[in-house]
Coordinates of C-alpha atoms in Angstrom, one line a residue:
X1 CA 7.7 150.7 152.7
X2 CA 9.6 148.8 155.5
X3 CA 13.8 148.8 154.4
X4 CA 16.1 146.4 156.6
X5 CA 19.8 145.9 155.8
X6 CA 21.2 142.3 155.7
X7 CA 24.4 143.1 157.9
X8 CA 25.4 139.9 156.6
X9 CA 26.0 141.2 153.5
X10 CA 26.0 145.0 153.9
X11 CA 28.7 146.8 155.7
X12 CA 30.7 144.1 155.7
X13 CA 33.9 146.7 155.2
X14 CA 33.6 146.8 159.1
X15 CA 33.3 144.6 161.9
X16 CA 29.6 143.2 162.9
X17 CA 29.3 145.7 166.0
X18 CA 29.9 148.5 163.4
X19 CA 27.8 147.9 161.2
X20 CA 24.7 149.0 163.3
X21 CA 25.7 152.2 163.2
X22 CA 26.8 152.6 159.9
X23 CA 22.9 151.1 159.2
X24 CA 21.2 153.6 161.4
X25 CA 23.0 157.0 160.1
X26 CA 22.2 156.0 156.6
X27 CA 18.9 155.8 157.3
X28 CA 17.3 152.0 157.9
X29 CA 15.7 151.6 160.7
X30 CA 16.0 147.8 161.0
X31 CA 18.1 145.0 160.4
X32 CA 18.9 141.6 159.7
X33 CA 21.7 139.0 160.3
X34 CA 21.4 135.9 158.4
X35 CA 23.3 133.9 161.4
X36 CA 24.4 135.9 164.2
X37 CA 25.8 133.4 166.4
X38 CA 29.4 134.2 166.2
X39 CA 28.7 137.3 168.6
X40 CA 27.2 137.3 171.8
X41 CA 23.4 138.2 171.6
X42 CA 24.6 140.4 174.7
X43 CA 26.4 142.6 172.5
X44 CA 24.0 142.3 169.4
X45 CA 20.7 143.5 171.9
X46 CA 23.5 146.8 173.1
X47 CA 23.9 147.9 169.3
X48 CA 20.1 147.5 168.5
X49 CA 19.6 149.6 171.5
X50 CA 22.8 152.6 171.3
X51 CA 21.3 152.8 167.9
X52 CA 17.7 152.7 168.2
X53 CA 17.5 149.7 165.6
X54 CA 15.0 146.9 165.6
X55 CA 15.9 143.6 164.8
X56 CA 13.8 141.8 162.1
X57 CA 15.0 138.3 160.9
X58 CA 17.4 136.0 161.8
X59 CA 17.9 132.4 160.4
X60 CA 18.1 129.3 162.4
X61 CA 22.2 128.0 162.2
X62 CA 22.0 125.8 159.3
X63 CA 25.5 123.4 160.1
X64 CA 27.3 122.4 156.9
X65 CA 25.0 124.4 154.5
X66 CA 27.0 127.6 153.5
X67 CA 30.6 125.9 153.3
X68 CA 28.7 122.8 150.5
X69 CA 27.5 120.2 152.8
X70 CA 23.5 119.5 153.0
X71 CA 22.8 121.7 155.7
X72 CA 20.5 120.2 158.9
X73 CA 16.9 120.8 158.3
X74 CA 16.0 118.7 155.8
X75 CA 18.6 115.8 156.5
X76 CA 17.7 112.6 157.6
X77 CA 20.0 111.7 160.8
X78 CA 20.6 115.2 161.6
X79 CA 17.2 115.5 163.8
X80 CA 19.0 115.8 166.8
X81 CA 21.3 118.6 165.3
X82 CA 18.6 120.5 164.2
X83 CA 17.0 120.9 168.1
X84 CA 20.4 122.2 168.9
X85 CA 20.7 124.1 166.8
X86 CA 17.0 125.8 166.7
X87 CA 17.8 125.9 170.8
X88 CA 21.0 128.4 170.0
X89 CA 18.5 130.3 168.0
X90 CA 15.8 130.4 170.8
X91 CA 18.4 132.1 173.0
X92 CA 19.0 134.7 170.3
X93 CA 15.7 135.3 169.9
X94 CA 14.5 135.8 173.6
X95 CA 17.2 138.5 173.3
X96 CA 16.9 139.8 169.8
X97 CA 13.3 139.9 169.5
X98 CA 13.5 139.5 166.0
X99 CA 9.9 139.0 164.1
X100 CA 10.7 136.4 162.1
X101 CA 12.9 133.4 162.1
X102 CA 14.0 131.8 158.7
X103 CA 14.3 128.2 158.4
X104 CA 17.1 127.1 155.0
X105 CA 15.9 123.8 154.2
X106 CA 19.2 122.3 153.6
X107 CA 20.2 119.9 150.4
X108 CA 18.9 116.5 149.3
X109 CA 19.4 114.4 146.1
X110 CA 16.4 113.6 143.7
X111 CA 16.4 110.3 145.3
X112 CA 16.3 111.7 148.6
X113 CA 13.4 114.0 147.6
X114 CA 10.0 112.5 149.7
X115 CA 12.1 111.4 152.9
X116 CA 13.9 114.7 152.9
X117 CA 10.7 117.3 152.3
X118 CA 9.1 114.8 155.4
X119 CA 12.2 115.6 157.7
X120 CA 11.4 119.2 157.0
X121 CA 7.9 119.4 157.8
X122 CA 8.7 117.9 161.5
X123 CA 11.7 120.0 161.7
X124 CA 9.1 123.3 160.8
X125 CA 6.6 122.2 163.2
X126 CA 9.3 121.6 166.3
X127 CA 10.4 125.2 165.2
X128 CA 6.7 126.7 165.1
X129 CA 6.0 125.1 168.0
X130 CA 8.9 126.5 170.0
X131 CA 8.9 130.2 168.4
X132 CA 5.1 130.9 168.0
X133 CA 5.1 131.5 172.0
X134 CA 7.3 133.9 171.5
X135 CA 5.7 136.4 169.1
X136 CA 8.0 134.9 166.2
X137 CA 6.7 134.5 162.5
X138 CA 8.5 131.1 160.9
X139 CA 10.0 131.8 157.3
X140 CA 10.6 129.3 155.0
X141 CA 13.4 130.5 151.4
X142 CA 13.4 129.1 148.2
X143 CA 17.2 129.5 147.1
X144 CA 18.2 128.9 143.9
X145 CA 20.3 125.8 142.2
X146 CA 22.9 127.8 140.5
X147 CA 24.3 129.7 144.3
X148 CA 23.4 126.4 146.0
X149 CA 22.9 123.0 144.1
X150 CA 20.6 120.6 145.4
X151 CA 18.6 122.8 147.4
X152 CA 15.6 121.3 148.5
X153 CA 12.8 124.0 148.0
X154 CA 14.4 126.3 144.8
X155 CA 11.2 127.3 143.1
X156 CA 8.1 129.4 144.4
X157 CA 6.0 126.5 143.8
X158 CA 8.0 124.1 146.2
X159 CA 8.1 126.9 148.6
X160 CA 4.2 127.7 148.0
X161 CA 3.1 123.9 147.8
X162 CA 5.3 123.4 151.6
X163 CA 3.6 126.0 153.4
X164 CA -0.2 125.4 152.0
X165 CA 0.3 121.5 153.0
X166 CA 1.6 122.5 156.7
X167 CA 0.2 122.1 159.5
X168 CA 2.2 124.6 161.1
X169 CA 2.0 128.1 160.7
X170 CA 4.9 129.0 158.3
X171 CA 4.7 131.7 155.6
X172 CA 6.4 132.1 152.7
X173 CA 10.0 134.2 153.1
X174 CA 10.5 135.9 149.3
X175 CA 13.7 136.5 147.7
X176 CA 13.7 138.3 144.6
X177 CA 17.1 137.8 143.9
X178 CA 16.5 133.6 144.0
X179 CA 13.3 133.4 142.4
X180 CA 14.8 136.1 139.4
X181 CA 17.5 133.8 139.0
X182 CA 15.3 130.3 138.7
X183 CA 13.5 132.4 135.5
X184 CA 10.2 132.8 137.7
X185 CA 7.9 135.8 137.2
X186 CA 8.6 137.6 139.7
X187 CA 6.1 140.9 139.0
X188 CA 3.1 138.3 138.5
X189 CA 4.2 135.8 142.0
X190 CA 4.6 139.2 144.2
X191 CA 1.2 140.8 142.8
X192 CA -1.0 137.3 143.3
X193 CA 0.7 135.9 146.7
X194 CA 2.3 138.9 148.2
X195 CA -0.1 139.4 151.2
X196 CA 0.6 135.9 151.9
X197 CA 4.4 136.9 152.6
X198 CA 6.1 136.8 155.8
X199 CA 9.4 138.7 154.1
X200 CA 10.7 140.2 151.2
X201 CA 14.4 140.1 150.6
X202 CA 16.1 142.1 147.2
X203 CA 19.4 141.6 145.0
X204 CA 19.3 142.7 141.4
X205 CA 20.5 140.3 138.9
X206 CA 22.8 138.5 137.9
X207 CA 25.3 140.1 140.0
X208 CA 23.1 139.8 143.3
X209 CA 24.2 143.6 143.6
X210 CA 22.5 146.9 144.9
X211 CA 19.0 147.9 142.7
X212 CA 20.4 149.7 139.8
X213 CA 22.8 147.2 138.8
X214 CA 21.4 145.0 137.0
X215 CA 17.9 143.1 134.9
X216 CA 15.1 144.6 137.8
X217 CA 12.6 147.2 137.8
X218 CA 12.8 147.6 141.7
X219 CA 10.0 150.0 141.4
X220 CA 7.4 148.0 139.7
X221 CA 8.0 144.8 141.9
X222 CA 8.1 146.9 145.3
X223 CA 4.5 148.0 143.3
X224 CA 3.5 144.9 142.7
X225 CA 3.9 144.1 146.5
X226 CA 2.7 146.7 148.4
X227 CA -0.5 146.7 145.8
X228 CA -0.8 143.4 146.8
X229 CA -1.3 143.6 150.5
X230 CA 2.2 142.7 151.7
X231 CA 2.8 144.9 155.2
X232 CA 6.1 143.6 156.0
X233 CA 9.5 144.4 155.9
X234 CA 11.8 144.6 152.2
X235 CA 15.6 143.1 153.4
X236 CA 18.4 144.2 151.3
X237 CA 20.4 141.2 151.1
X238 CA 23.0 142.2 148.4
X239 CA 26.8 142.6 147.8
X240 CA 27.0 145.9 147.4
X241 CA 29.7 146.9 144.5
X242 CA 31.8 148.9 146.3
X243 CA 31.3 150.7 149.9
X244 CA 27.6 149.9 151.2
X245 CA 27.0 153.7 152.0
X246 CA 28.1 154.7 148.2
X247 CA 25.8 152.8 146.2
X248 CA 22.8 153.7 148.7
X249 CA 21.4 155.8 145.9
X250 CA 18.3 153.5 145.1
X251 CA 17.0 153.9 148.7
X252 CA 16.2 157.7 148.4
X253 CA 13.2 156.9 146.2
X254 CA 11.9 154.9 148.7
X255 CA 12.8 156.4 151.9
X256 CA 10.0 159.2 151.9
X257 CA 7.7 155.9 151.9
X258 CA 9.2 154.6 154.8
X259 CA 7.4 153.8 157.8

């Protein structure tokens, strides 16, 4: 088992460049930054290497999404902002290296549904086209409604029904935290589908805290995965409760599985 820390979300007590080594002497051996881009992939590529870290995802910058607006992907008009921004990623990437590249799909209305899923699949393919060169797997993340309203892929079957239809090669990127929280079975979707799983990310529930905190048996759904045929890596993308290195606790069960 494969354990990255989201240093978007962990360590965030101390500044970005900081947090690499905080990640490395508690043990992961990877990590992931949901959008790096506010510092230089110059200085990201030095911590990776003065800590021996690898990096494993990044998402491409998503505009307006994260402060409520629809984001770029999925958003009709916004073509031309989407290429920008998936070319700021492509710089990050040629110095990053990281395995995967998510893609958020942004927000549409009901209304807006057909158009806006249609704007996606070009978007994905531009994005597959550009990275698959490069050794990079394309994610795609169902988030849910309650964190994000309006999302355009929430549930596991929009985010399963979007990749099968593709014609680009874009796996499925699965958070358990999201799909928890939209009431979907979890165990069962992870046992039948995991080795069809570019990523795994983790946040109990409901408090999208550390494992231990909350609803999830983190042992039977890292089970249900691994007996599945999912190889990849497990993200932990969670606010931790207090300090990220005190409420590590959950990892040494799953550390001596480590690769």
């Amino acid at each position: 088992m494969k354990l990255t820390a989201n240093l978007s979300l962990l360590y965030t007590e101390l500044p970005m460049l900081e947090r690499f080594s905080a990640a490395a002497e508690d043990g992961f051996t990877a990590v992931e930054i949901q959008f790096p881009y506010d510092t230089p992939a110059d200085e990201l590529r030095i911590a990776l290497d003065d800590t021996g870290l690898e990096c494993v995802l990044i998402n491409i910058p998503a505009g307006d999404l994260m402060s409520g607006g629809k984001g770029l992907a999925c958003v009709a008009g916004r073509e031309a902002d989407f290429e920008a921004a998936l070319a700021e990623c492509l710089e990050y990437v040629r110095v990053l290296r990281p395995r995967c590249v998510n893609v958020l799909a942004g927000r549409a209305a009901d209304e807006d549904r057909v158009t806006a899923l249609e704007v996606l699949r070009i978007n994905v393919q531009k994005a597959v086209t550009q990275l698959a060169p490069l050794g990079v797997q394309v994610t795609l993340e169902a988030i849910n409604t309650f964190d994000m309203p309006d999302f355009l892929i929430s549930s596991f079957d929009d985010m399963r029904r979007f990749t099968e239809s593709s014609d680009a090669d874009i796996r499925m990127q699965f958070d358990i935290y999201h799909m928890a929280r939209m009431g979907e079975p979890v165990e069962s979707l992870l046992t039948t589908y995991g080795a069809q799983l570019g990523h795994i990310q983790f946040a109990n529930v409901p408090g999208r805290h550390e494992p231990g905190s909350g609803e999830l048996n983190f042992e039977r759904l890292f089970a249900a995965a691994e007996q599945s045929g999912y190889q990849g890596w497990y993200g932990a993308e969670y606010r931790p409760e207090g300090a990220t290195s005190a409420g590590l606790g959950w990892m040494k069960k799953y550390q001596n599985r480590s690769n």
